[in-house]
Amino acid sequence: MPNKYFLTGDYSKHAERSTTRAKMRLLHLLCLLCLAACEASRARDWAHHGAPMFADLTPREMKAIRAYFHGIAEFRLTDASNVALKKNSILMMELQVPKKNEALRALDRGQAKPPRQARVIIQFANQTKPNITEFIVGPLPSPKSHEVKKFKGDRPIPFESRPMTSVEYSHLNRTIGKLTSKARNLLLETTGGFLLTNCSDRCLAFIDIAPRGLASGERRSWIMLVKFVEGYYIHPTGFEILLNHKDLNPDKWAIEKVWYNSMYFDSVEDLVEKYESGAVEKISPSDDDDDLYSTYIPRGHSNTPTDIHGPKLVEPQGRRYFIDGNFVEYAGWSFAYRVRSSAGLQVFDVRFNDERIAYEISLQEAIAFYAGDTPAAMQTKYIDAGWGMGTLSYELAAGIDCPEIATFVDLYHYFDTDKPVRYRNALCIFEMTTAVPLRRHFNAFKGGYNFYGGLDSTVLVLRTTSTVYNYDYIWDFIFYQNGVMEVKVSATGFIHATFFTSNGLQYGRKVYNHVLGNLHTHLINYKVDLDIAGRENSFQSLNLKYVNFTNPWSPKNFIVQSKLDWTEHKTERSAAFRYGKKFPRYVHFYNPNEKNKLGHQKGYRIQLNSHGDSVLPRGWQEENSITWSRYPLAVTRHKDSEATSTSIYNQNDPWKPVVVFEDYIRNNENIVNQDLVAWVTVGFLHVPHAEDIPNTATPGNAVGFFLRPFNFFDEDPSVASRSTVIVRPGPDGKPKVQRWTPEVVGHCVTDKAFFYNGTYAGV
């Protein structure tokens, strides 16, 4: 008996010590949870605090910048709207993003944000040697100083490379009307009564082609005359002129060449003389030339009921995302956005569950390079940043461009203007269902089932558009619940068409009478500055290779199967993948110093959705301005001096470009355990066809890429979603539904509770 009491007392002390240890462990766990919560809260607060660093210039800032530069007497600035070409004026201003190190001090430590600055482009045309100069000015909103912005290698900006302005276009319009006046009768007969001047409702317009010349320092544009009707881009007349408009005095502009119905002439007078003498085959308008085939007005038989609307998106209990200025949060995601005037949509400080995935993901450039039989078609190589692609973001239509439930945001730009221009509802943000489950499984078992499980897939979409002349690009950044981000562009709008010639069939397809749809390739370039679990990242690619070995359980036979074949890329040149060569199955960015709980290095991979290819041979003339287009993917070390892959000057002087992407990889730097940037190029070939009338539709014309976690998490992070539904058969055979959201979705969707039977049987 004493023994028993002795054991009981000893056990009591042991139990007391165990309880104390358990309490200490629990207290320690609670402390860790509290610290984690505090860290998460602090990370979120710092991200929110830092987002305004990336916000576009406000109208107040723009006006202050204009006043500052107009106050510098020696600049002798005048209004951009002044009709003179020989003047000094502001062309563009946009935010100058802070250096990455400075921005991260605010984002990762909560320190003060660096002073806001702007990039300002001024045309100095009223001087002996005209030039384009870029300035960095600040601090905003009350600028006090400025400095000249330099380009890599101190490359100068050729004055002739400047973008076109509304004033130059007005002179172009007047000059073309004056210089082609002698062809009045020819134009009347050719077009069925259309003229450039004194034309009432049967007017001609023009489309100007870029690049403007054949060598650096030129400013000569091929001009196509078209019928000024709805969708005039696909109403060519067969009349094209080459106009030299380099001189700052428009009275000195001259037509250097004329093309009419497959023949070249040295002047309008030369053409008219031969036309009237019968030496030129005349273009005869056909009976249906007045058919407005480019209109959106419905025609033909429709099988869709017109007395009811189609499906619409709803938010049964309200919005599930948060917006404060340019800061957005959704389902674990957070980011800051802007729309850069020169190029377009960007996001910064992209985080999931408070961990940064990318510092910057931004649109850089969009090009469309054409081929054809007419001189305008041969010359067409559009490099869209040169047209101020970011400023061409016009109003979005609720219910068409974005769902009615979207949050619409106004944008402000200062490009070829004297005051900030407001673009109403030019950006939208919305959550939508993809109508495909994020995951699901039906577990069939013995004529019945064990369970059904599913999670609906909803995403947040950040969208804007760019209408660059004839084409409309729809830019989407899409955020999924499982840590995946999609970057997508959808192309629509009108094709760039030229006058039909029989030889033109080598370069396109006839889409209407006298109309050739010219073949072209679209390429889009993005900058993806990944910070996977920190800035020190490495890069590898994956292919598969076959292995052949003796079957271990049947030695007389062999097994042939695939195995992983990883390649570590240690230098920039080795990580620049050329078009025309096999692209790896996986491309993987990872942090060598951070692992998930399974021991894998935390990473993300880029998955391309693209049919792009090169548009010109390497080093051929204009190709030097788009050297990024050589690579579907190139990886470089981050440098603030390598902020963009292109410039707005590359369009009008592609022969001596100010920014040459190839320079970024020429020094072939080490990329192991470094701050890395991926430059991603996607695109597609478009051979126009009958169904491009009235214009190009989006299905099949969308390309982009995914950022997909690859061992970044310990498991799929969307398991945290409370939108999951699980159904199991109950003891009575009736389905038992388990869910974590309201049982009834809402009257605007359905007033019935979720029901699932799950049985299947013979009948």
mmCIF file of C-alpha atoms in Angstrom, residues 173 180 183-184 187-188 191 193-197 199-206 224-229 232 235-237 239:
data_model
loop_
_atom_site.group_PDB
_atom_site.id
_atom_site.type_symbol
_atom_site.label_atom_id
_atom_site.label_comp_id
_atom_site.label_asym_id
_atom_site.label_seq_id
_atom_site.Cartn_x
_atom_site.Cartn_y
_atom_site.Cartn_z
ATOM 1 C CA ASN A 173 -4.241 67.472 -93.244
ATOM 2 C CA THR A 180 -3.587 66.668 -104.009
ATOM 3 C CA ALA A 183 -6.186 65.120 -108.499
ATOM 4 C CA ARG A 184 -9.735 66.243 -107.684
ATOM 5 C CA LEU A 187 -10.456 61.130 -106.760
ATOM 6 C CA LEU A 188 -14.099 61.829 -107.642
ATOM 7 C CA THR A 191 -14.035 56.845 -105.133
ATOM 8 C CA GLY A 193 -17.701 61.131 -105.336
ATOM 9 C CA PHE A 194 -15.418 61.407 -102.275
ATOM 10 C CA LEU A 195 -13.065 64.371 -101.777
ATOM 11 C CA LEU A 196 -10.584 65.679 -99.222
ATOM 12 C CA THR A 197 -12.014 69.204 -99.106
ATOM 13 C CA CYS A 199 -16.937 67.304 -99.320
ATOM 14 C CA SER A 200 -19.981 67.470 -96.963
ATOM 15 C CA ASP A 201 -20.908 63.829 -96.219
ATOM 16 C CA ARG A 202 -18.637 62.170 -98.799
ATOM 17 C CA CYS A 203 -15.209 62.998 -97.426
ATOM 18 C CA LEU A 204 -11.823 61.392 -97.637
ATOM 19 C CA ALA A 205 -9.461 61.036 -94.692
ATOM 20 C CA PHE A 206 -5.906 59.792 -94.437
ATOM 21 C CA MET A 224 -3.189 56.327 -97.522
ATOM 22 C CA LEU A 225 -6.371 58.092 -98.562
ATOM 23 C CA VAL A 226 -9.480 56.338 -97.265
ATOM 24 C CA LYS A 227 -13.207 57.017 -97.319
ATOM 25 C CA PHE A 228 -14.170 58.786 -94.122
ATOM 26 C CA VAL A 229 -16.997 56.491 -93.054
ATOM 27 C CA TYR A 232 -12.697 53.936 -92.482
ATOM 28 C CA HIS A 235 -12.074 51.587 -96.973
ATOM 29 C CA PRO A 236 -8.848 52.232 -98.945
ATOM 30 C CA THR A 237 -9.036 54.124 -102.239
ATOM 31 C CA PHE A 239 -4.270 56.322 -103.693
#
